[in-house]
Short mmCIF file of C-alpha atoms in Angstrom, two decimals:
data_model
loop_
_atom_site.label_atom_id
_atom_site.label_comp_id
_atom_site.label_asym_id
_atom_site.label_seq_id
_atom_site.Cartn_x
_atom_site.Cartn_y
_atom_site.Cartn_z
CA MET A 1 14.04 288.11 137.58
CA THR A 2 12.78 286.09 140.54
CA GLY A 3 9.15 286.40 141.33
CA THR A 4 8.86 288.48 145.25
CA HIS A 5 5.33 288.72 144.82
CA PRO A 6 2.51 287.52 147.03
CA THR A 7 0.58 284.39 145.91
CA ASP A 8 -2.19 281.73 146.70
CA LYS A 9 -5.09 284.95 146.40
CA LEU A 10 -7.18 282.76 144.35
CA GLY A 11 -7.19 279.78 146.53
CA LEU A 12 -6.31 277.99 143.67
CA ASP A 13 -6.17 273.95 144.14
CA PRO A 14 -3.24 272.35 144.11
CA ALA A 15 -4.00 269.12 142.78
CA THR A 16 -5.90 270.74 140.06
CA VAL A 17 -2.69 272.99 138.92
CA LYS A 18 -0.80 269.93 138.87
CA GLN A 19 -3.40 268.17 136.51
CA ALA A 20 -3.15 271.45 134.00
CA ARG A 21 0.69 270.66 134.07
CA ALA A 22 0.47 267.25 133.49
CA LEU A 23 -2.14 267.25 130.65
CA ALA A 24 0.51 269.84 128.78
CA ARG A 25 3.14 267.61 129.51
CA LYS A 26 0.92 264.94 127.84
CA ALA A 27 -0.21 267.30 124.71
CA GLY A 28 3.14 268.70 124.07
CA ARG A 29 5.52 265.54 124.46
CA PRO A 30 4.52 264.32 120.89
CA ILE A 31 5.47 267.19 119.14
CA VAL A 32 8.78 267.55 121.08
CA THR A 33 9.20 263.67 119.64
CA MET A 34 8.23 265.19 116.36
CA ALA A 35 10.76 267.87 116.73
CA LYS A 36 13.48 265.33 117.58
CA LYS A 37 13.20 262.95 114.71
CA HIS A 38 12.91 266.39 111.78
CA THR A 39 15.43 268.87 111.05
CA THR A 40 14.76 271.80 108.64
CA VAL A 41 16.89 274.34 106.35
CA ALA A 42 16.87 277.23 109.31
CA VAL A 43 18.10 274.70 111.77
CA GLU A 44 20.80 273.66 109.49
CA ARG A 45 21.97 277.10 108.65
CA ALA A 46 21.78 278.23 112.21
CA THR A 47 24.39 275.71 113.03
CA LEU A 48 26.59 277.44 110.15
CA ARG A 49 26.29 280.32 111.72
CA LEU A 50 27.28 279.19 115.07
CA ALA A 51 30.15 277.83 113.05
CA GLY A 52 31.13 281.18 112.41
CA LEU A 53 29.83 281.42 108.46
CA GLU A 54 28.28 284.78 107.73
CA GLY A 55 28.18 287.83 105.11
CA ALA A 56 26.43 287.59 101.70
CA ASP A 57 27.06 287.00 97.97
CA PRO A 58 26.70 290.72 95.82
CA ASP A 59 23.39 289.78 95.31
CA GLY A 60 22.54 289.89 99.24
CA THR A 61 21.83 286.35 99.61
CA PRO A 62 23.42 284.95 102.75
CA TRP A 63 26.47 282.78 102.58
CA VAL A 64 24.84 280.01 104.51
CA ASN A 65 21.41 279.70 102.37
CA ARG A 66 24.20 279.48 99.07
CA LEU A 67 26.31 277.04 100.82
CA LEU A 68 23.25 275.04 102.04
CA ASP A 69 21.69 274.97 99.05
CA ALA A 70 24.68 273.40 97.19
CA VAL A 71 24.50 270.96 99.26
CA ARG A 72 21.42 269.58 99.62
CA ALA A 73 21.11 270.20 95.13
CA ASP A 74 24.45 267.49 95.75
CA LEU A 75 22.56 265.15 98.40
CA HIS A 76 19.13 265.32 96.41
CA GLU A 77 19.49 261.29 95.51
CA ASP A 78 20.68 260.59 98.56
CA GLY A 79 18.37 262.31 100.99
CA GLY A 80 19.40 265.79 100.87
CA LEU A 81 18.62 267.67 103.97
CA SER A 82 18.05 264.76 105.94
CA HIS A 83 21.39 264.26 106.28
CA GLY A 84 22.08 267.35 108.18
CA VAL A 85 24.63 269.86 106.72
CA ALA A 86 28.16 269.24 108.89
CA LEU A 87 28.84 266.11 107.50
CA PRO A 88 28.92 266.36 104.05
CA VAL A 89 30.78 270.42 104.73
CA TRP A 90 33.11 269.63 107.10
CA ASP A 91 34.24 266.40 104.99
CA ALA A 92 34.40 268.82 101.94
CA LEU A 93 37.11 271.17 104.24
CA LEU A 94 38.83 267.81 105.17
CA ARG A 95 39.08 266.96 101.49
CA GLY A 96 40.81 270.21 100.77
CA GLU A 97 37.89 271.75 98.40
CA ALA A 98 38.20 275.20 100.49
CA ASP A 99 40.47 276.41 103.37
CA ASP A 100 37.38 277.85 104.93
CA LEU A 101 33.34 277.75 105.40
CA ALA A 102 33.40 281.38 103.65
CA MET A 103 35.84 280.27 100.66
CA LEU A 104 34.16 276.70 100.31
CA ALA A 105 30.19 278.77 100.22
CA GLU A 106 31.55 280.87 97.55
CA LYS A 107 32.99 277.96 95.30
CA ALA A 108 29.89 275.88 96.48
CA SER A 109 27.70 278.65 94.68
CA ALA A 110 29.79 279.07 91.43
CA GLY A 111 28.98 275.30 91.05
CA SER A 112 32.70 274.20 91.55
CA VAL A 113 32.47 271.99 94.57
CA ARG A 114 30.60 268.19 95.06
CA PHE A 115 29.28 267.51 98.21
CA ARG A 116 28.92 263.55 99.26
CA LEU A 117 27.58 261.93 102.44
CA PRO A 118 31.10 260.42 103.95
CA GLU A 119 31.12 257.02 105.51
CA GLY A 120 33.09 255.29 108.17
CA LYS A 121 36.58 257.00 109.20
CA ASP A 122 35.88 259.98 106.96
CA ALA A 123 32.44 260.80 108.50
CA GLU A 124 34.05 260.55 112.19
CA ARG A 125 36.84 263.21 110.85
CA ALA A 126 34.11 265.41 109.47
CA ARG A 127 31.86 264.63 112.95
CA ARG A 128 35.08 265.83 115.18
CA ALA A 129 35.44 268.97 113.12
CA SER A 130 32.30 270.11 112.59
CA ARG A 131 31.88 270.11 116.85
CA THR A 132 35.67 271.62 117.19
CA GLN A 133 34.13 274.66 115.29
CA VAL A 134 30.77 274.85 115.98
CA GLN A 135 31.94 274.72 119.48
CA ARG A 136 33.20 278.44 119.38
CA GLY A 137 29.87 279.85 118.38
CA ILE A 138 28.85 277.89 121.36
CA ARG A 139 31.48 279.28 123.58
CA LEU A 140 31.30 282.94 122.51
CA ILE A 141 27.67 282.79 123.27
CA ASP A 142 28.77 281.60 126.52
CA ARG A 143 30.90 284.32 127.44
CA ARG A 144 27.97 286.55 125.86
CA ARG A 145 26.24 285.90 129.04
CA ALA A 146 29.16 286.22 131.31
CA GLU A 147 29.57 289.00 129.75
CA ARG A 148 25.89 290.20 130.47
CA ASP A 149 26.10 289.10 134.23
CA ARG A 150 29.27 291.15 134.53
CA LEU A 151 27.83 294.46 133.00
CA ILE A 152 24.13 294.06 135.65
CA ARG A 153 26.86 293.89 138.44
CA ARG A 154 28.60 296.86 137.34
CA TYR A 155 25.99 299.23 136.42
CA GLY A 156 23.27 297.90 138.65
CA ASP A 157 19.57 296.41 137.06
CA ALA A 158 16.10 298.17 136.67
CA PRO A 159 15.20 299.42 140.06
CA ARG A 160 12.04 297.45 140.10
CA THR A 161 9.74 295.13 138.33
CA PRO A 162 7.61 295.30 136.59
CA TRP A 163 10.38 296.14 133.88
CA VAL A 164 8.93 298.60 131.46
CA TYR A 165 9.33 297.69 127.92
CA LEU A 166 8.74 299.99 125.24
CA ILE A 167 8.95 299.56 121.63
CA VAL A 168 11.39 301.48 118.45
CA ALA A 169 10.28 300.80 115.41
CA THR A 170 11.28 303.42 112.31
CA GLY A 171 12.91 301.19 110.08
CA ASP A 172 16.21 303.15 110.44
CA ILE A 173 18.64 301.43 112.50
CA TYR A 174 20.29 304.92 112.76
CA GLU A 175 17.15 306.50 113.84
CA ASP A 176 16.18 303.62 116.62
CA ILE A 177 19.33 304.47 118.07
CA PRO A 178 18.93 307.76 119.16
CA GLN A 179 15.09 306.94 120.01
CA ALA A 180 16.12 304.13 122.01
CA GLN A 181 18.33 306.11 124.21
CA ALA A 182 16.04 308.67 124.97
CA ALA A 183 13.18 306.33 125.83
CA ALA A 184 15.78 304.70 128.18
CA ARG A 185 16.44 308.29 129.71
CA ALA A 186 12.82 308.58 130.29
CA GLY A 187 12.52 305.12 132.16
CA ALA A 188 11.57 302.55 129.74
CA ASP A 189 14.15 299.16 131.16
CA VAL A 190 13.47 296.79 127.99
CA ILE A 191 14.02 298.37 124.51
CA ALA A 192 12.28 296.54 121.80
CA VAL A 193 13.38 296.77 118.48
CA ILE A 194 10.17 295.46 116.42
CA ARG A 195 11.04 293.64 112.96
CA SER A 196 10.24 295.31 109.74
CA THR A 197 6.55 293.93 108.35
CA GLY A 198 7.13 290.42 106.57
CA GLN A 199 10.05 289.71 108.02
CA SER A 200 8.98 286.33 109.45
CA LEU A 201 8.33 285.19 105.98
CA LEU A 202 11.46 285.67 104.49
CA ASP A 203 13.27 282.26 104.39
CA PHE A 204 16.72 284.15 105.15
CA VAL A 205 18.25 286.94 107.45
CA PRO A 206 19.38 289.87 105.70
CA GLU A 207 23.33 291.21 106.11
CA GLY A 208 24.18 294.37 107.36
CA ALA A 209 22.86 297.44 109.08
CA THR A 210 19.36 298.62 107.31
CA ARG A 211 17.94 301.50 107.17
CA GLU A 212 14.77 300.90 105.25
CA GLY A 213 12.06 298.80 106.95
CA PHE A 214 8.61 298.78 106.62
CA ALA A 215 6.82 299.72 110.32
CA GLY A 216 9.65 298.30 111.46
CA THR A 217 13.25 297.64 111.12
CA TYR A 218 14.97 294.77 110.21
CA ALA A 219 16.48 291.64 112.39
CA THR A 220 20.27 291.81 111.29
CA GLN A 221 23.31 290.67 112.86
CA GLU A 222 24.99 293.90 112.41
CA ASN A 223 21.59 296.01 113.55
CA PHE A 224 21.82 293.58 116.76
CA ARG A 225 25.44 294.92 117.19
CA LEU A 226 24.71 298.34 116.62
CA MET A 227 21.96 298.94 118.82
CA ARG A 228 23.72 296.72 121.68
CA ALA A 229 26.75 298.67 121.71
CA ALA A 230 24.00 301.76 121.78
CA LEU A 231 21.90 300.36 124.74
CA ASP A 232 25.58 299.86 126.70
CA GLU A 233 26.59 303.25 126.20
CA SER A 234 23.07 304.22 127.94
CA SER A 235 23.70 301.60 130.94
CA LYS A 236 26.55 302.95 131.89
CA GLU A 237 25.38 306.52 131.41
CA LEU A 238 21.99 305.96 133.54
CA GLY A 239 23.87 303.95 136.07
CA ARG A 240 21.04 300.75 135.01
CA TYR A 241 21.78 297.74 132.51
CA VAL A 242 19.23 298.69 130.16
CA ARG A 243 17.82 295.29 128.28
CA LEU A 244 17.40 294.51 123.92
CA THR A 245 14.44 292.81 123.06
CA ASN A 246 13.73 291.17 119.21
CA TYR A 247 12.26 288.61 117.39
CA ALA A 248 13.35 285.07 117.03
CA SER A 249 10.01 284.21 114.97
CA GLY A 250 9.15 283.19 111.49
CA LEU A 251 10.99 280.87 109.04
CA CYS A 252 14.32 281.84 110.71
CA MET A 253 13.59 281.41 113.84
CA PRO A 254 16.75 278.96 114.75
CA GLU A 255 19.27 281.62 112.98
CA ILE A 256 18.21 284.25 114.74
CA ALA A 257 18.31 283.43 118.14
CA ALA A 258 22.19 281.98 117.18
CA LEU A 259 22.84 285.57 116.20
CA ALA A 260 20.70 287.19 119.27
CA GLY A 261 23.27 284.97 121.65
CA MET A 262 25.96 286.10 119.86
CA GLU A 263 25.37 289.71 119.94
CA ARG A 264 24.04 289.63 123.42
CA LEU A 265 20.48 290.37 123.13
CA ASP A 266 18.70 290.18 126.18
CA MET A 267 15.05 288.90 125.59
CA MET A 268 13.51 287.71 122.41
CA LEU A 269 9.78 287.16 121.18
CA ASN A 270 9.72 283.56 120.95
CA ASP A 271 6.52 282.14 121.33
CA SER A 272 5.79 278.13 120.04
CA MET A 273 2.54 278.76 118.13
CA TYR A 274 2.41 282.33 116.73
CA GLY A 275 3.87 281.79 113.14
CA ILE A 276 1.88 278.80 112.76
CA LEU A 277 -1.43 281.11 113.60
CA PHE A 278 -0.78 284.33 112.56
CA ARG A 279 1.92 283.66 109.62
CA ASP A 280 0.86 280.47 108.19
CA ILE A 281 3.84 278.99 108.64
CA ASN A 282 3.63 275.28 108.72
CA PRO A 283 3.31 273.76 111.66
CA VAL A 284 6.47 271.33 112.22
CA ARG A 285 8.21 273.21 110.44
CA THR A 286 7.42 275.54 113.15
CA PHE A 287 8.05 273.09 116.41
CA VAL A 288 11.00 271.97 114.73
CA ASP A 289 12.64 275.77 114.87
CA GLN A 290 11.36 276.61 118.25
CA ARG A 291 12.72 274.16 119.88
CA PHE A 292 16.33 274.29 118.59
CA SER A 293 16.27 278.43 119.01
CA ARG A 294 15.10 277.79 122.97
CA GLN A 295 18.05 275.50 123.48
CA VAL A 296 19.84 278.46 122.33
CA HIS A 297 18.10 280.70 124.49
CA ALA A 298 18.36 278.77 127.21
CA ARG A 299 22.47 278.43 126.74
CA ALA A 300 22.39 282.36 126.35
CA GLY A 301 20.49 283.63 129.57
CA ILE A 302 17.71 285.07 127.05
CA ILE A 303 14.22 285.32 128.54
CA ILE A 304 11.75 284.45 125.91
CA ASN A 305 8.58 286.54 125.82
CA THR A 306 5.44 284.50 124.47
CA GLY A 307 2.74 285.67 122.12
CA GLU A 308 -0.80 284.54 124.22
CA ASP A 309 -1.44 287.92 123.63
CA ASN A 310 -2.46 287.65 119.35
CA TYR A 311 -4.77 285.53 120.39
CA LEU A 312 -7.02 288.07 121.79
CA THR A 313 -6.87 290.20 118.86
CA THR A 314 -9.22 287.69 116.75
CA ALA A 315 -10.88 285.56 119.10
CA ASP A 316 -13.11 287.26 121.71
CA ALA A 317 -10.80 288.41 125.62
CA VAL A 318 -13.75 286.60 127.90
CA GLU A 319 -14.88 283.68 125.89
CA ALA A 320 -11.31 282.59 124.30
CA ALA A 321 -9.92 283.42 127.91
CA HIS A 322 -8.79 279.53 128.59
CA THR A 323 -7.33 279.37 125.46
CA VAL A 324 -4.61 282.00 126.17
CA THR A 325 -4.32 279.87 130.03
CA THR A 326 -3.82 276.74 128.21
CA SER A 327 -1.06 278.37 125.74
CA GLN A 328 0.55 279.28 128.46
CA LEU A 329 0.49 276.14 129.75
CA LEU A 330 2.23 274.59 126.76
CA ASN A 331 4.64 277.36 125.69
CA GLU A 332 6.06 276.38 129.76
CA TYR A 333 5.98 272.68 129.09
CA PHE A 334 7.93 273.39 125.47
CA ALA A 335 10.45 275.73 126.84
CA LYS A 336 11.62 273.85 129.75
CA GLU A 337 11.86 270.94 127.99
CA ALA A 338 14.30 272.60 125.41
CA GLY A 339 16.14 273.66 128.81
CA LEU A 340 14.88 277.61 129.71
CA GLU A 341 13.98 278.27 133.49
CA ASP A 342 11.30 279.84 135.19
CA TRP A 343 12.95 283.02 135.45
CA GLN A 344 13.54 283.10 131.52
CA LEU A 345 9.49 282.76 130.85
CA GLY A 346 8.19 285.86 129.38
CA LEU A 347 4.53 284.39 129.62
CA GLY A 348 1.94 286.64 127.43
CA HIS A 349 -0.90 287.59 128.19
CA ALA A 350 -3.22 290.90 127.31
CA PHE A 351 -5.73 293.72 128.71
CA GLU A 352 -7.59 293.18 125.61
CA ILE A 353 -11.52 292.75 127.12
CA ASP A 354 -13.99 295.11 125.27
CA PRO A 355 -14.20 298.17 127.96
CA GLU A 356 -18.15 297.95 127.54
CA VAL A 357 -18.43 294.76 129.04
CA PRO A 358 -19.37 294.92 132.52
CA ASP A 359 -17.08 294.32 135.35
CA SER A 360 -14.56 294.06 132.07
CA PHE A 361 -11.75 295.69 134.54
CA ARG A 362 -12.31 292.71 137.66
CA LEU A 363 -12.55 290.03 134.44
CA GLU A 364 -8.85 291.15 133.36
CA LEU A 365 -8.00 291.37 137.13
CA ALA A 366 -8.93 287.76 137.55
CA HIS A 367 -7.25 287.06 134.16
CA ALA A 368 -3.80 288.64 135.00
CA LEU A 369 -3.69 286.75 138.90
CA LEU A 370 -4.87 283.67 137.54
CA ALA A 371 -1.56 283.77 135.01
CA ARG A 372 0.22 285.39 138.16
CA GLU A 373 -0.48 282.41 140.16
CA LEU A 374 -0.27 279.66 138.11
CA PHE A 375 3.49 280.91 136.90
CA PRO A 376 5.21 282.50 140.47
CA LYS A 377 8.41 282.27 139.31
CA ALA A 378 8.04 283.16 135.81
CA PRO A 379 8.38 287.10 135.12
CA LEU A 380 5.05 287.47 132.55
CA LYS A 381 4.58 289.87 129.94
CA TRP A 382 1.33 291.88 130.43
CA MET A 383 0.40 293.32 127.25
CA PRO A 384 -1.64 296.61 126.85
CA PRO A 385 -4.69 297.21 124.63
CA THR A 386 -4.82 297.38 121.38
CA ARG A 387 -8.11 295.75 120.00
CA HIS A 388 -10.47 298.19 121.19
CA MET A 389 -8.14 301.43 121.07
CA THR A 390 -10.80 303.57 119.04
CA GLY A 391 -8.68 306.55 118.21
CA ASP A 392 -10.21 308.45 121.06
CA VAL A 393 -6.56 309.86 122.86
CA PHE A 394 -7.94 310.74 125.90
CA ARG A 395 -10.27 307.37 126.50
CA GLY A 396 -6.79 305.07 125.19
CA TYR A 397 -4.81 306.98 128.00
CA LEU A 398 -7.40 305.96 130.80
CA LEU A 399 -7.74 302.51 129.74
CA ASP A 400 -3.55 302.43 129.55
CA GLY A 401 -3.80 303.80 132.77
CA PHE A 402 -6.19 300.69 134.20
CA PHE A 403 -3.86 298.91 131.97
CA ASN A 404 -0.62 299.81 134.13
CA LEU A 405 -2.86 299.36 137.22
CA VAL A 406 -3.52 295.66 136.56
CA GLY A 407 0.03 295.27 136.17
CA ALA A 408 1.03 297.04 139.95
CA LEU A 409 -2.17 295.24 141.82
CA THR A 410 -0.65 291.69 139.83
CA GLY A 411 2.77 291.69 140.31
CA GLN A 412 3.52 291.39 136.26
CA GLY A 413 7.13 291.10 135.78
CA ILE A 414 6.57 292.79 132.54
CA LEU A 415 4.89 295.66 131.30
CA LEU A 416 4.60 297.06 127.74
CA VAL A 417 4.28 300.56 127.49
CA GLY A 418 0.93 301.28 126.24
CA MET A 419 0.62 304.54 123.63
CA MET A 420 -2.87 306.46 123.80
CA THR A 421 -2.18 306.85 120.28
CA GLU A 422 -2.94 303.37 118.92
CA ALA A 423 -4.73 302.60 116.34
CA VAL A 424 -3.76 305.85 114.82
CA VAL A 425 -0.25 306.81 114.03
CA THR A 426 2.84 305.00 114.39
CA PRO A 427 3.69 306.69 117.94
CA TRP A 428 5.97 310.30 118.16
CA LEU A 429 8.17 310.59 120.65
CA SER A 430 5.89 312.58 122.77
CA ASP A 431 3.43 309.97 122.49
CA ARG A 432 5.81 307.72 123.93
CA ASP A 433 7.19 310.13 127.09
CA LEU A 434 3.40 310.95 127.73
CA ALA A 435 2.99 306.99 127.62
CA LEU A 436 5.81 306.58 129.91
CA GLN A 437 4.45 309.79 132.26
CA ASN A 438 1.60 307.27 132.88
CA VAL A 439 3.29 304.07 133.53
CA ARG A 440 5.76 306.28 136.43
CA TYR A 441 2.88 307.33 138.12
CA VAL A 442 0.82 304.18 138.12
CA MET A 443 3.65 302.56 139.63
CA ASN A 444 4.83 305.20 141.66
CA ALA A 445 1.46 305.59 143.40
CA ALA A 446 0.81 302.06 143.53
CA GLY A 447 3.84 301.25 145.00
CA ASN A 448 3.80 297.09 146.28
CA LEU A 449 -0.15 297.81 146.10
CA HIS A 450 -0.15 293.96 144.82
CA GLN A 451 0.61 292.91 148.41
CA ASP A 452 -2.48 294.64 150.05
CA PHE A 453 -4.48 293.51 147.00
CA ARG A 454 -7.00 289.78 148.15
CA PRO A 455 -10.11 289.04 146.67
CA GLU A 456 -12.97 288.43 148.19
CA PRO A 457 -11.71 284.40 149.17
CA GLU A 458 -15.60 283.09 146.94
CA GLY A 459 -15.91 286.44 145.11
CA PHE A 460 -16.58 287.12 141.19
CA ILE A 461 -12.53 287.46 140.71
CA VAL A 462 -11.46 283.96 142.47
CA GLN A 463 -14.59 282.27 141.02
CA ARG A 464 -13.55 283.61 137.27
CA ALA A 465 -10.15 282.67 138.02
CA ARG A 466 -10.95 279.22 138.91
CA GLN A 467 -13.64 279.52 135.73
CA VAL A 468 -11.22 279.98 133.20
CA LEU A 469 -8.16 277.11 134.88
CA ALA A 470 -11.50 274.61 134.59
CA GLU A 471 -12.31 275.49 131.04
CA SER A 472 -8.46 275.17 130.22
CA ILE A 473 -8.43 271.99 131.70
CA ASP A 474 -11.35 270.69 129.77
CA LEU A 475 -9.11 271.87 126.49
CA LEU A 476 -6.21 270.32 127.34
CA ASP A 477 -8.57 266.97 128.09
CA ARG A 478 -9.50 267.10 124.43
CA ILE A 479 -5.89 268.46 123.02
CA VAL A 480 -4.48 265.07 124.47
CA ASP A 481 -7.34 263.08 123.00
CA ASP A 482 -7.02 264.38 119.91
CA THR A 483 -3.38 265.51 119.16
CA LEU A 484 -2.15 269.21 119.27
CA LEU A 485 -1.56 269.33 115.53
CA ASP A 486 -5.24 268.38 114.73
CA ALA A 487 -6.20 271.03 117.72
CA ILE A 488 -4.64 273.75 115.35
CA ALA A 489 -5.67 272.46 112.50
CA ASP A 490 -9.66 272.94 113.65
CA GLY A 491 -8.99 276.82 114.70
CA THR A 492 -8.72 276.42 118.57
CA PHE A 493 -6.09 279.43 119.34
CA GLY A 494 -6.97 282.32 117.92
CA LEU A 495 -9.93 281.21 115.62
CA MET A 496 -6.54 280.27 113.02
CA LYS A 497 -7.11 276.59 111.37
CA ARG A 498 -3.55 275.45 110.15
CA PRO A 499 -3.37 272.20 109.08
CA ALA A 500 -0.24 270.64 109.71
CA ASP A 501 0.77 269.41 105.97
CA ALA A 502 -0.25 272.74 104.63
CA GLY A 503 1.95 276.15 105.28
CA LYS A 504 4.82 278.08 104.34
CA GLY A 505 8.21 276.70 105.01
CA LEU A 506 7.46 273.06 104.86
CA ASP A 507 9.36 272.38 101.63
CA GLY A 508 12.97 273.10 104.34
CA VAL A 509 11.72 269.96 106.50
CA ALA A 510 13.17 266.59 106.76
CA ARG A 511 12.78 263.87 108.33
CA LYS A 512 16.21 262.39 110.24
CA SER A 513 18.33 260.06 108.81
CA ALA A 514 20.34 257.48 110.30
CA ALA A 515 23.16 258.90 109.39
CA TYR A 516 22.40 262.70 110.06
CA TYR A 517 24.60 264.55 112.58
CA ASN A 518 24.33 268.22 114.01
CA PRO A 519 27.16 269.36 116.40
CA ALA A 520 25.22 272.35 117.70
CA SER A 521 22.35 270.05 118.85
CA ASP A 522 24.15 267.59 120.64
CA LEU A 523 26.32 270.70 122.24
CA LEU A 524 23.01 272.26 123.54
CA GLU A 525 21.20 269.21 124.40
CA GLU A 526 24.61 268.52 127.07
CA LYS A 527 23.68 271.83 128.58
#
C-alpha cells in the first residue's frame, strides 16, 4: 500500500517534525541496545520452529517447549538460556543423539539426552548445521512472500483505500471460516481472527485446529493454514486478494510471527508496548521479543498494526492524545530499526473522544490528520469508537458513521469496521452486514473528499494538531532524560505503571553470553 493522499494541510514545521523523530530515536536506542544483549525463551523457540520443529507431546505441550526446557535444565549451572538453543541442540544431533529435531525433542523430554555447550571445532560444526537448517525456514518465508505478490497480481488488490478491516471471532476455526468468507463477499478487504482471551499470557503456542476459544479463536499454525486457504478461495471467487490478520503479541510473540510468515499471513497486531501495559508482561521480555518478531515481519512482507488505540480506553482521549503520537513515533523507530518499511507501518489511533465534549468531531479530525501528516507513507490503522458506546444502537451507528467520515476526510489506510452493538453483544452476522453498509455508504458518498478537505490555516483543527505535536515533543524530551523504561514504570502510557524488574515472563529472559549464537537472528540481521 502506498500513500496517495495529499499532505501538508496542517502546515507542520519540518524542523519540529524532524526534532520529534530525533527524540524518538534517542529514546529508543537504549532499548534496542538492551534487546540486542538479551534473548528469551520465545526467541529460542521461534528459532526451533524456523528449523522445522513442530507438533506437541500427548499432553499438548509443544516439542519446542520440551526441547528448550531440557537444554536449559542441562546447562543450568553453565548459564542455561544465555548461550542460546542452537549450539547445544545441533551439537547433540551431530553427536548422533537423534536423527532429527523431532526425535531429539522426544528423547530429551524423556530424559535420555544430555546437552552440553560445544567448544572449538564442535561449536563451529554446530553453528554451520544450525544455520543450514534454520535457513530453510527463512527461505520458506521468502517463498510465501513471493506467493502473496503473485496472487495479488493474479486476482487483483483491494479496489481502493482505506482497506476495510473486519474482525471474526467465534472461538471455533471451522465457524470462523464461513463467517470470514461471508464478510469478504460483503466487502471486507482484511479479515482479522481475534485471539482467544488470555492467549497472550500462555508461554506456549497451542497445536492444531481449535474449536473452543473464549471471545476469540486460538492462534495456532493449523488455524493460520486453514483460514489462509479459505481466504485464498475467496480471493479467487471475488477477483481481489483478501488479507488475513492475527496477533503477534504476548509471551509467544516471536513464535507466532514465525508461524505467520510461514503460513502467509498479511498483517499482524504487533505493538512495542501493548503487552507491557495491558497484559503486565515484563518490559525487557517484551522489547526483546518485539525486535525479533518485527525482523520476521520485515522479511515476510507483513504489515504490522500497532496498539495506540488501547491507551484511549484507559486514559482520556483529549488529555492523552500526545501519548498516542509519542507512541507512534517510538513504534516507527523500533519498526524501522528492525527492517520494516513505511508501507508496513499500520500505526494505530482511534476515534475515542467522548461525544459530549464540545467540538469532539473537530478534535478527532485534528488528531487523525496529525497522524496522517506525520506518517505520510504509512497506511495507518484507524480504530472505531468503543469506550463511549452505550448500548444505544442508533447512537452507536451514527458514531460509527462519523468515524468512517473522519477516515474518508483524512485518507486513512486501514479502517476497522465499527459495530453498533459494541458493548452489547458479540456481533451477529446481521450486525456486521449493517456495519459494512455504513462503511460502503460513507466511502462511496465521500469518494476522494480528502482531496478537497482543507482546514482553516490557523483555525481550530490546525492549532489543536500543533498543540498535540508540541506536547509529544515535551514528553519525548522527558523520556530521553528519564529513559523509556522509567517512563513506562511511571504510568506515562495508558496510566499503567509497569516496572522493568517485574511482570510476567521475566524468568524467560537471559543476558547473552560470549558464546551465544542464534542462526535466525544472524540471517534476519543480514536482511
